[in-house]
Short mmCIF file of C-alpha atoms and ligand atoms in Angstrom, two decimals:
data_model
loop_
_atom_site.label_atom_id
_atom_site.label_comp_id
_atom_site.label_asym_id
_atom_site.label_seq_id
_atom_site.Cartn_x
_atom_site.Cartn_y
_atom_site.Cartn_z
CA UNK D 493 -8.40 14.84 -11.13
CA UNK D 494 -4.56 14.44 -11.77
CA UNK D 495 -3.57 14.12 -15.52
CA UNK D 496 -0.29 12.92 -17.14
CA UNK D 497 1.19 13.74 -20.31
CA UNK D 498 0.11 11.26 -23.22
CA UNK D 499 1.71 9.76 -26.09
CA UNK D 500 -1.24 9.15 -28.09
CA UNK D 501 -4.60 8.51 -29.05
CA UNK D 502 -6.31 5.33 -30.30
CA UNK D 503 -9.66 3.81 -30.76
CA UNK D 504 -13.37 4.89 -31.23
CA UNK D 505 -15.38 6.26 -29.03
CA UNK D 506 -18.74 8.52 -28.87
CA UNK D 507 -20.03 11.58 -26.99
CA UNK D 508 -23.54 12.52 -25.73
CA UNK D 509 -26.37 13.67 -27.65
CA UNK D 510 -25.58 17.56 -28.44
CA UNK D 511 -26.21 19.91 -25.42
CA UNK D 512 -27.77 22.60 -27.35
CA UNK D 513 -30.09 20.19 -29.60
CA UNK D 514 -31.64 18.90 -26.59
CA UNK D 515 -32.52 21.74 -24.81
CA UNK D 516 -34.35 22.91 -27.83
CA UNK D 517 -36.18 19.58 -28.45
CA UNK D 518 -37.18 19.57 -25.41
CA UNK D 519 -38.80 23.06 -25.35
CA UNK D 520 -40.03 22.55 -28.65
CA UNK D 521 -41.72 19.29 -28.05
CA UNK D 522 -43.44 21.22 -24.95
CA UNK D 523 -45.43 23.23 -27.70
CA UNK D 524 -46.39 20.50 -30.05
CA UNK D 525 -49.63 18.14 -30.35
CA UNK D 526 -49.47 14.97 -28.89
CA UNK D 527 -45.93 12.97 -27.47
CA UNK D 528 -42.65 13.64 -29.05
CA UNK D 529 -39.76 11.00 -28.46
CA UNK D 530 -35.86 12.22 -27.84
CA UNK D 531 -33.54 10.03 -28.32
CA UNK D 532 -30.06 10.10 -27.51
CA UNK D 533 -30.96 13.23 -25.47
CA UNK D 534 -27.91 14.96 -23.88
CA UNK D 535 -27.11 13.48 -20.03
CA UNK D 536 -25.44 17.01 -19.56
CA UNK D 537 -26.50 18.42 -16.33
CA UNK D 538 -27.90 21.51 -18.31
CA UNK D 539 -30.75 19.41 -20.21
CA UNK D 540 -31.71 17.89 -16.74
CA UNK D 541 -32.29 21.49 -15.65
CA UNK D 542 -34.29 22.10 -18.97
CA UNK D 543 -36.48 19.12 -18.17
CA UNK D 544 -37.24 19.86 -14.64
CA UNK D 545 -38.63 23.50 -15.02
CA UNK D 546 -40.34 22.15 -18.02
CA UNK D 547 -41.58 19.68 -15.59
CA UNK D 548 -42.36 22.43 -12.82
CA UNK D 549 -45.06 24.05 -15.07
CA UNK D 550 -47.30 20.92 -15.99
CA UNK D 551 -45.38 19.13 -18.68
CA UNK D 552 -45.31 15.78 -18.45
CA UNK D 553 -42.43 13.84 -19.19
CA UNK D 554 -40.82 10.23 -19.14
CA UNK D 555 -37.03 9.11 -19.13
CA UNK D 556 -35.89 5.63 -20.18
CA UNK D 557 -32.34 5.93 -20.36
CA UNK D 558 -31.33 8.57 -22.96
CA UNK D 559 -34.71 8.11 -24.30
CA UNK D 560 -37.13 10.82 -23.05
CA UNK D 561 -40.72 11.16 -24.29
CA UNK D 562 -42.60 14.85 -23.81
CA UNK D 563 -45.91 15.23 -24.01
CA UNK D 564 -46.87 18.52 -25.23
CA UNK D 565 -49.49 20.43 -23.65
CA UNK D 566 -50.88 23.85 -21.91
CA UNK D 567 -48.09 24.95 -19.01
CA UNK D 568 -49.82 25.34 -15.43
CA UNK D 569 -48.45 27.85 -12.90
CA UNK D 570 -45.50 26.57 -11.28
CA UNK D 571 -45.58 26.52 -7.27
CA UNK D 572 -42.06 27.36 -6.65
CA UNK D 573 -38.96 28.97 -8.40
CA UNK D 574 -37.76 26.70 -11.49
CA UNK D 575 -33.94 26.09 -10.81
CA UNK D 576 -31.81 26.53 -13.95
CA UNK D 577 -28.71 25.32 -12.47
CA UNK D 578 -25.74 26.45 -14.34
CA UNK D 579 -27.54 26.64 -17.38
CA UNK D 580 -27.65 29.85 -19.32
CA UNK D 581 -29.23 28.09 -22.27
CA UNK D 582 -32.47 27.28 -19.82
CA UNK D 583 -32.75 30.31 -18.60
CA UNK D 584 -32.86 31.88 -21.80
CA UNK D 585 -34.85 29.90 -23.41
CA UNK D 586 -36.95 28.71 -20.94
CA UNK D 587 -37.65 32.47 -20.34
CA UNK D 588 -39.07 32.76 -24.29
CA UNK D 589 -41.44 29.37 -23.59
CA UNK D 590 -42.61 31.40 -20.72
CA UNK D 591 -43.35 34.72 -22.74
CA UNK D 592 -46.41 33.21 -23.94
CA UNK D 593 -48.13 31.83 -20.66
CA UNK D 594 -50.33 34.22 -18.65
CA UNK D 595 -48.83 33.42 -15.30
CA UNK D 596 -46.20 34.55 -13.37
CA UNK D 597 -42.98 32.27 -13.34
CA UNK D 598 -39.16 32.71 -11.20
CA UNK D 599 -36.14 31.35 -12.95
CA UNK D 600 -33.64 31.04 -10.43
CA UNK D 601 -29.66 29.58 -10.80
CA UNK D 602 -26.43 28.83 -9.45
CA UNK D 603 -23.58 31.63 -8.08
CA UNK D 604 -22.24 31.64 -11.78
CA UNK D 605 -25.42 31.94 -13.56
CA UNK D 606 -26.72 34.47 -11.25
CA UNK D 607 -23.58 36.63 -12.19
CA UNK D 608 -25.02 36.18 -16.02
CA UNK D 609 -26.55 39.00 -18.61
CA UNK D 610 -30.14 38.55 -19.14
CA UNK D 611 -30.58 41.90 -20.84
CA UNK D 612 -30.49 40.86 -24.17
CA UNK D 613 -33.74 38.69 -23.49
CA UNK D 614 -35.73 40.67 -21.36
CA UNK D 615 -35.76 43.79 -24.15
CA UNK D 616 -37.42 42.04 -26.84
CA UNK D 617 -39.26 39.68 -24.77
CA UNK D 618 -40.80 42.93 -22.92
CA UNK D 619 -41.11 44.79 -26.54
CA UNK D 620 -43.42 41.59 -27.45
CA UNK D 621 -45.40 42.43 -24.37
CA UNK D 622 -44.30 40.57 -21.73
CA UNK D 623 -43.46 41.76 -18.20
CA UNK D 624 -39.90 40.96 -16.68
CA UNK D 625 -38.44 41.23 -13.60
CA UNK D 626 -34.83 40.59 -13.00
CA UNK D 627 -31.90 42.01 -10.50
CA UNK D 628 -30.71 44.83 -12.96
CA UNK D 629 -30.42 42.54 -15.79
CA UNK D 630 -28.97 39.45 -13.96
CA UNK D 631 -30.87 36.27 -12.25
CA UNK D 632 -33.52 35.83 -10.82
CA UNK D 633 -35.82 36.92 -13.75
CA UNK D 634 -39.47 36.95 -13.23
CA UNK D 635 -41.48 36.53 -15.78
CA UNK D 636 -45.27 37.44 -16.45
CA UNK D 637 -46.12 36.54 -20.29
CA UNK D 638 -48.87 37.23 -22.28
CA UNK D 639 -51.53 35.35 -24.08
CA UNK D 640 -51.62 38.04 -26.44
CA UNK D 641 -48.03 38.42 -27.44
CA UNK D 642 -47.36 41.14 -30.25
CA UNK D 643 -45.10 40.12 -33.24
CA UNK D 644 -41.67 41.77 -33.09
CA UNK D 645 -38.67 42.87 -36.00
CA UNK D 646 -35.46 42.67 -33.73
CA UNK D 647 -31.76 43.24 -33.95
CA UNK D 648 -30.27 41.60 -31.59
CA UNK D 649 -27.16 43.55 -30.23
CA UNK D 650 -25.30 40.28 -28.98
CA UNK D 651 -24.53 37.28 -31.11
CA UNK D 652 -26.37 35.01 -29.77
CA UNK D 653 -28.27 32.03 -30.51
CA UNK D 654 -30.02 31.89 -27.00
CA UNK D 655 -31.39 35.42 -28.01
CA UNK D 656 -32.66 34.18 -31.46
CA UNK D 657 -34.18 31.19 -29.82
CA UNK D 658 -36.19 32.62 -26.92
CA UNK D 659 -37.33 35.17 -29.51
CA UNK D 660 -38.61 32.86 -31.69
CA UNK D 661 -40.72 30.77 -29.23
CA UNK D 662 -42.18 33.72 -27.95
CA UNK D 663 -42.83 34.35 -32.01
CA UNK D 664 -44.91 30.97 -31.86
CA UNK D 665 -47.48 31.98 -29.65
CA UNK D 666 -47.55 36.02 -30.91
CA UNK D 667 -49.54 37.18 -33.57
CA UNK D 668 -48.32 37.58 -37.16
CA UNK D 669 -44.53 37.79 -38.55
CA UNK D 670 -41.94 37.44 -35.51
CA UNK D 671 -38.09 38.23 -37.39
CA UNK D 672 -35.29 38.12 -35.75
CA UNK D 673 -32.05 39.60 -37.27
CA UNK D 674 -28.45 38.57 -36.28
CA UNK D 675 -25.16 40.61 -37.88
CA UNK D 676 -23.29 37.44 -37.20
CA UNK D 677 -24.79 34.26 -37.84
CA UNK D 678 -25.24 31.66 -35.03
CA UNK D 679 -26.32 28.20 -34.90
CA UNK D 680 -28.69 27.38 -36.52
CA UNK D 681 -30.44 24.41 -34.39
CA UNK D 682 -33.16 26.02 -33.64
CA UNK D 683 -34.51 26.23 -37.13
CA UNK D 684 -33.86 23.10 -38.14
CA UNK D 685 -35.48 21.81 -35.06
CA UNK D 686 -39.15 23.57 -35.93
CA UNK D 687 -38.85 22.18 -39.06
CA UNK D 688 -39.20 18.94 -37.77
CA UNK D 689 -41.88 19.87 -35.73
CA UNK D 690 -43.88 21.45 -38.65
CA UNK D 691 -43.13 24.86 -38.84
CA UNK D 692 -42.26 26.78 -42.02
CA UNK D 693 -39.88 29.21 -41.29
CA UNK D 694 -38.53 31.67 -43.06
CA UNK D 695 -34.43 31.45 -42.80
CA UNK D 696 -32.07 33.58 -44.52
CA UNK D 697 -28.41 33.58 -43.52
CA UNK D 698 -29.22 36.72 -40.81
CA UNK D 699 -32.69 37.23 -40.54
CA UNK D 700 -35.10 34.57 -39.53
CA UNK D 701 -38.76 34.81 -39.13
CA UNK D 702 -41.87 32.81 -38.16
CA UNK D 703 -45.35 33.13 -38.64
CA UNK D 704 -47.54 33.07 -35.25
CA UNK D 705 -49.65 31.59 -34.16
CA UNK D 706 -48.25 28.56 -35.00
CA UNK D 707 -49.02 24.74 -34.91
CA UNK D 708 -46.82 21.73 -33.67
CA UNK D 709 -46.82 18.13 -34.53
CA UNK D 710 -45.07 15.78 -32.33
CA UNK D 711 -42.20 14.59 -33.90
CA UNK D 712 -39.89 11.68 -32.99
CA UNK D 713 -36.12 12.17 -33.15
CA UNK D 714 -32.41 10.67 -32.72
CA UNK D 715 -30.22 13.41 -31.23
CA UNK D 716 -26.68 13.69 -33.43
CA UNK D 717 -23.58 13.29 -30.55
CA UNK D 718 -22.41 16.35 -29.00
CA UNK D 719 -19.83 18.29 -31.35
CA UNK D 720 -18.55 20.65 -28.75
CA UNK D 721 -17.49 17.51 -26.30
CA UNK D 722 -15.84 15.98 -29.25
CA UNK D 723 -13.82 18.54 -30.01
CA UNK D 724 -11.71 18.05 -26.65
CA UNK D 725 -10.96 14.51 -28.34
CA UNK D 726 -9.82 15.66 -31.46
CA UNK D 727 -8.09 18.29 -30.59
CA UNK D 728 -5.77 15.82 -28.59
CA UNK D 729 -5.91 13.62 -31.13
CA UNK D 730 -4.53 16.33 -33.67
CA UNK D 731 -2.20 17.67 -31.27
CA UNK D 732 -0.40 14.33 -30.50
CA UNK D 733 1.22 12.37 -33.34
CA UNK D 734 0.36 9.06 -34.19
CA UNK D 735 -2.74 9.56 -32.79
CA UNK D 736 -5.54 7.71 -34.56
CA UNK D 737 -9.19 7.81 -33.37
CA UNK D 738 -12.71 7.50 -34.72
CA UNK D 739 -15.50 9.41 -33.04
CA UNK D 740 -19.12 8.01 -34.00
CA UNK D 741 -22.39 9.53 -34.46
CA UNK D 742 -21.58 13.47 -34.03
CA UNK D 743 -23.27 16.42 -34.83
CA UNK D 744 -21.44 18.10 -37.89
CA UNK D 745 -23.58 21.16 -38.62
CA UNK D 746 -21.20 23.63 -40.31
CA UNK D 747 -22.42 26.33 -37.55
CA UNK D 748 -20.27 24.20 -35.31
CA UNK D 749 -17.07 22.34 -37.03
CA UNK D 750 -14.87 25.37 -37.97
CA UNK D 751 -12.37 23.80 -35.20
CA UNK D 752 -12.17 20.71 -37.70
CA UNK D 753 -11.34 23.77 -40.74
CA UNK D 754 -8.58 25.34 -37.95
CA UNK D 755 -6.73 22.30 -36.96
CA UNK D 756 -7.01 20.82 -40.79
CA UNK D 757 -5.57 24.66 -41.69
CA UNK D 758 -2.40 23.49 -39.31
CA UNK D 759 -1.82 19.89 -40.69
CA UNK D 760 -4.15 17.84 -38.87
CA UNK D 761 -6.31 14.98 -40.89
CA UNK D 762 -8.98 15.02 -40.40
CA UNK D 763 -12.54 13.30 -42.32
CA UNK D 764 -15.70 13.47 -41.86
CA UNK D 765 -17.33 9.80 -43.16
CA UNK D 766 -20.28 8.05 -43.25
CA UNK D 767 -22.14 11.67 -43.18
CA UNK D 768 -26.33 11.26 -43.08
CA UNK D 769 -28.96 13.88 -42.15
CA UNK D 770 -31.82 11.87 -40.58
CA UNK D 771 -33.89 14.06 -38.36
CA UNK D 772 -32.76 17.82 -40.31
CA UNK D 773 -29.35 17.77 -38.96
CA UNK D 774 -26.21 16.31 -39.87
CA UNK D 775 -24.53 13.68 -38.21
CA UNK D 776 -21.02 11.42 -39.04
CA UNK D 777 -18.00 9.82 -37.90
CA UNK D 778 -15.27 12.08 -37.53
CA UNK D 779 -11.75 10.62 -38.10
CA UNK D 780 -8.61 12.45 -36.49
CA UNK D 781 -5.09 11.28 -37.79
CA UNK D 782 -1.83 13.18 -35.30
CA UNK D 783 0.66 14.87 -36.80
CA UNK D 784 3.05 18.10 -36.08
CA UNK D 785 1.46 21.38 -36.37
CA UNK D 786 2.72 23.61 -39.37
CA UNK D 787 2.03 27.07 -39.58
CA UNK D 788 -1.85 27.82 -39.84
CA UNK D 789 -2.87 29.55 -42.79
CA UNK D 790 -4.66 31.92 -41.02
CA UNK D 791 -3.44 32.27 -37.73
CA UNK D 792 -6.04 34.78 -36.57
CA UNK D 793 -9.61 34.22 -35.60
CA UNK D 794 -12.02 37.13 -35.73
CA UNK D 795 -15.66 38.32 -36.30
CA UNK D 796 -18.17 35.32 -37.51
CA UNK D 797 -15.02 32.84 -37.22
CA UNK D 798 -14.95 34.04 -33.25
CA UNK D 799 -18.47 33.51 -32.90
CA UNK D 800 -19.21 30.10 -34.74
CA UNK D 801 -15.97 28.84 -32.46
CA UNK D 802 -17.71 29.99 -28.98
CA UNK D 803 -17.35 27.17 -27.21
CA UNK D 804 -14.36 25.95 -28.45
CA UNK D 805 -12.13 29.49 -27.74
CA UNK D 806 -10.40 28.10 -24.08
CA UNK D 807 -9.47 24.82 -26.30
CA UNK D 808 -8.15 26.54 -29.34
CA UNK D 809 -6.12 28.77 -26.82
CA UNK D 810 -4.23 25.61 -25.69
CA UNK D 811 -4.20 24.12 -29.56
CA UNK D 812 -2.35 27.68 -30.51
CA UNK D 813 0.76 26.44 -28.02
CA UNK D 814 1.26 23.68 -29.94
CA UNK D 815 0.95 25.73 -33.88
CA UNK D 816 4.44 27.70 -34.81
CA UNK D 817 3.44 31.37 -34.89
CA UNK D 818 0.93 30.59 -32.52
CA UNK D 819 -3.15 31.87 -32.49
CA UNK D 820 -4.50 35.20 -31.94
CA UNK D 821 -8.52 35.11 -30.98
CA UNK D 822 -10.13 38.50 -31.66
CA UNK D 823 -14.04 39.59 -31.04
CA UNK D 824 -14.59 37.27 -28.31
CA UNK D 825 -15.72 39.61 -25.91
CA UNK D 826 -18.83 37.50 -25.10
CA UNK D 827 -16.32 34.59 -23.72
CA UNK D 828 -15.91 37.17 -20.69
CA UNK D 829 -19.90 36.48 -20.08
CA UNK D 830 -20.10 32.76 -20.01
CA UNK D 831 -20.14 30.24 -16.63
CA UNK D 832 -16.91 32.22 -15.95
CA UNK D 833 -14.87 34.68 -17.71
CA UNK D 834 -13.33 32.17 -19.90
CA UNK D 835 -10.54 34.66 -21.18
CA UNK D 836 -9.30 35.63 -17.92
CA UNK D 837 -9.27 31.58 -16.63
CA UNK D 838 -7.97 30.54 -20.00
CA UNK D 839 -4.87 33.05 -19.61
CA UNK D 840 -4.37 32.43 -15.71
CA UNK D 841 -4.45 28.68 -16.80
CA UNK D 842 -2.02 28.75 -19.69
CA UNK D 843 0.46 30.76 -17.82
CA UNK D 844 0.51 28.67 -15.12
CA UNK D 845 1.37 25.82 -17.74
CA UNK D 846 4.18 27.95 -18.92
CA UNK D 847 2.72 29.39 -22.14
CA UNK D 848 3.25 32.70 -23.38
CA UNK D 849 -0.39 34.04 -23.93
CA UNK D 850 -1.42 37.87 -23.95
CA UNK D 851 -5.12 38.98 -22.33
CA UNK D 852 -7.07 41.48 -24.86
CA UNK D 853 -10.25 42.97 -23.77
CA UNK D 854 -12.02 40.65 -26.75
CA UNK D 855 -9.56 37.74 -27.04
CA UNK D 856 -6.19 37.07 -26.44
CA UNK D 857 -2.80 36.09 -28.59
CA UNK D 858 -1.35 32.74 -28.02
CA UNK D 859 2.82 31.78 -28.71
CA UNK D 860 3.36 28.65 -29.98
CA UNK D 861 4.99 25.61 -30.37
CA UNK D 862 5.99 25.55 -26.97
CA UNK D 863 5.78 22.44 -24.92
CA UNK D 864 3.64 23.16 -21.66
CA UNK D 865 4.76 22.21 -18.12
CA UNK D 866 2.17 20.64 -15.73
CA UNK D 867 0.31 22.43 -13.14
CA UNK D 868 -2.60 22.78 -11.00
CA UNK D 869 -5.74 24.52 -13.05
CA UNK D 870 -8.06 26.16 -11.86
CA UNK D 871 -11.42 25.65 -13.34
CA UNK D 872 -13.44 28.52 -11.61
CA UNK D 873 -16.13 25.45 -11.65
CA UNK D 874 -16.50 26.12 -15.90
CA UNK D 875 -17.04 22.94 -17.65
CA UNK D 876 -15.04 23.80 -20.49
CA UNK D 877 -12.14 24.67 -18.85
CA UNK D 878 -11.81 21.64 -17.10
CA UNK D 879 -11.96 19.95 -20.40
CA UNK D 880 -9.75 22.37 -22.13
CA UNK D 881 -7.05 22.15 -20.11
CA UNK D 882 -7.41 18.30 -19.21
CA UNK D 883 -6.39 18.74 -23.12
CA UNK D 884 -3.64 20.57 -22.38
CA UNK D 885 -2.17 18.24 -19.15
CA UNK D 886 -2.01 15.51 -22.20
CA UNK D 887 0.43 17.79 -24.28
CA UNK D 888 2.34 18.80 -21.12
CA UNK D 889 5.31 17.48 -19.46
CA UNK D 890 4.75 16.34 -16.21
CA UNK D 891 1.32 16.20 -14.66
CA UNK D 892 -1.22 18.35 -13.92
CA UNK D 893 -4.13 18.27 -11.19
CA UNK D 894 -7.78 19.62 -12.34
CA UNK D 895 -9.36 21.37 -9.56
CA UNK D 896 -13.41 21.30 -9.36
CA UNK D 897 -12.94 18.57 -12.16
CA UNK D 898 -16.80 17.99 -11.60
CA UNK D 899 -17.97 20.90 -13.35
CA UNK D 900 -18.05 18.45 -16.26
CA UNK D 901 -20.67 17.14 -15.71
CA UNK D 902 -22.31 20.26 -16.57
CA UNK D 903 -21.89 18.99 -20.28
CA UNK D 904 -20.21 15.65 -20.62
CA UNK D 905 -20.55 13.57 -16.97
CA UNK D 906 -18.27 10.67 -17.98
CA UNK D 907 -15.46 12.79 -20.02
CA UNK D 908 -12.70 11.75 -18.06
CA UNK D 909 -13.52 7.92 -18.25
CA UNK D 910 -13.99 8.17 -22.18
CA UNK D 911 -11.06 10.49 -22.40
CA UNK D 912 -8.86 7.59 -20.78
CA UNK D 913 -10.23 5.20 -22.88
CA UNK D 914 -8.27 6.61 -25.95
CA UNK D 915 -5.09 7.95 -24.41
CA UNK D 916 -2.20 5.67 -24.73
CA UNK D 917 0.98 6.95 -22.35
C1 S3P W 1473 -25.76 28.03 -27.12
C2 S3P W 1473 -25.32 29.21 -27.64
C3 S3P W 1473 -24.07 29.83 -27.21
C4 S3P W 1473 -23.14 28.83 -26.57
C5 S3P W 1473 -23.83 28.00 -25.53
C6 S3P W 1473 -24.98 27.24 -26.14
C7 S3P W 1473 -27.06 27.51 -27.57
O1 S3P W 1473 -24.36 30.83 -26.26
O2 S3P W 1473 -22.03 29.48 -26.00
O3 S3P W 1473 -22.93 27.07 -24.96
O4 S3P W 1473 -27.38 26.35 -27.32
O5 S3P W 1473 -27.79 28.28 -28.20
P1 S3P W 1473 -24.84 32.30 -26.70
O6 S3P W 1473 -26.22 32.20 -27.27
O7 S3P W 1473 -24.82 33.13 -25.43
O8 S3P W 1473 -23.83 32.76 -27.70
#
């Protein structure tokens, strides 16, 4: 995909139901009574993944469009590995929906998520008492769960909302008080999500808990758009001046939007309008007016910042090129363990564009304003790189070719069409 600098942005556009949100209504609806409806579910490559294994073991399922209706039920033995694609989030969680089942399961994945930790699931999935198999922590994981799961307290060591999640499932099915404690807080969409379904939980701001076993009611629901594939928009949008666009219908839990609080801290306008909270989450139109970067007011990003910004790290390195006194990312040492090593192909990337960027172990420290050159990027087959630094090719002088440009579909299939819908040159 070849990319040329751009003057601006204009118009309104939308993104796909949120990535994350769909995988979990998905697995959700897999436990509850009777047939749950998902609409606007994510056409990310992931959720496919999600619903074929749930698929694989028994569930039935029908797709109309972005519509797709589950019907909850008991899971049947699978007859052949389940293949989680690239999808970390499936395997994960997937893995906790398995816990429960008293048959013997394979998740299987692609080069990149083979390469992934699975650790941090199998420990307190085995503590609850199931029986995991994997290749010294990584892909393919085996799992044999247990009708008769035991209820857990756990600390989880990594932040991670995949961790919390797949521990909490298994919590569904075990019996008594399942808690799961985080020292940095993650998203919270899992929570909200068995709310809708019926559950009470018990939430606090790091330890959550439910009470097993426990009952689900089908619930019908509109999935908010996709905050993380937004962001690529309106971080162009911010970046370029006289840029003027209006994203529709997008997620805007706070556990996601601190990249709206970091470009606002460098000058950016940006509003959040028309803001509603139909099925437990909150959804909007996000408005992004251009301007010139000033000085951030905090130009460093560290502990629960670092972590609420996951996804968005490659995209705020290219942002800090364009913010005087640049961006320094600390604590991000979990961006080395994602479909790539996103701080390695984020500073390979950005020095090939010309930038002045130096690698840390957890993060790295961006120079900025600069104006970035064109180049070829290399996307190591990571979705969000590909989408970061199709960002960045706007900003940049010249053009700039996207190699493996379609990795995106892995999140957001048609991001390059709806990108050039807004970009004026
Ligand atoms: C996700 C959690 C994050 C994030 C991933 C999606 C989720 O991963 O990076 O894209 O849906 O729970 P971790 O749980 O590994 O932090």
């Amino acid at each position: 995909m070849r990319i040329a600098s751009a003057r601006r942005l204009r118009g309104t556009c939308s993104v796909p139901g949120d990535k994350s949100i769909s995988h979990r209504a998905a697995l959700i609806a897999s436990l509850a009574e009777g047939v749950s409806t998902l609409e606007n579910f994510s056409t990310a490559a992931d959720c496919a993944a999600t619903l074929s294994c749930l698929a694989g073991v028994g569930i039935r399922l029908g797709q109309d469009g972005t519509t797709v209706r589950i019907h909850g039920g008991k899971l049947r033995p699978p007859n052949r590995p389940l293949n989680c694609g690239n999808s970390g989030s499936t395997m994960r969680m997937m893995a906790g929906r398995l816990a429960s089942e008293d048959f013997e399961c394979t998740l299987t994945g692609d080069t990149s998520l083979s390469e992934r930790p699975m650790a941090r699931i199998i420990e307190p999935l085995e503590m609850m008492g199931a029986r995991l198999r994997s290749d010294n922590g990584r892909p393919p994981l085996t799992i044999h769960g247990s009708d008769r799961l035991a209820a857990i307290e756990y600390e989880s060591s990594a932040p991670s909302a995949q961790v919390k999640t797949a521990v909490l499932l298994a919590g569904l099915r075990a019996q008594g008080r399942t808690a799961i404690r985080e020292s940095v807080g993650t998203r919270d969409h899992t929570e909200r999500m068995l709310q809708w379904f019926g559950v009470a939980l018990e939430t606090g701001s790091t330890v959550t808990a439910v009470n097993g076993p426990a009952r689900l009611f089908a619930a019908h629901l509109k999935i908010p758009g996709d905050f993380s594939s937004a962001a690529y928009f309106i971080a162009a949008a911010a970046m370029l001046p006289a840029s003027d666009i209006e994203i529709v219908g997008v997620g805007l839990n706070s556990t996601r939007t601190q990249l709206i609080d970091v470009l606002r801290s460098c000058g950016a306008e940006i509003q959040t309008v028309d803001v509603r909270e139909p099925c437990n989450e909150p959804v909007g139109t996000i408005r992004v007016r251009g301007c010139t970067f000033q000085h951030a007011s905090s130009n460093v990003i560290e502990g629960p910042k670092t972590a609420a910004l996951i996804d968005e790290l490659p995209l705020l390195a290219v942002v800090g090129t364009q913010v005087p006194g640049g961006l320094v990312v600390r604590d991000a040492g979990e961006l080395r363990f994602k479909e790539t090593d996103r701080v390695a192909a984020t500073v390979k990337n950005l020095r090939a564009m010309g930038a002045r960027i130096e690698e840390f172990e957890d993060g790295f420290s961006v120079d900025g304003p600069m104006r970035l050159q064109g180049a070829t990027i290399q996307t190591f087959g990571d979705h969000r790189i590909a989408m970061a630094f199709s960002v960045a090719a706007l900003v940049a002088e010249g053009e700039s070719e996207i190699t493996d440009a379609a990795s995106v579909a892995v999140s957001f299939p048609d991001f390059f069409a709806r990108l050039e819908s807004l970009v004026e040159r």
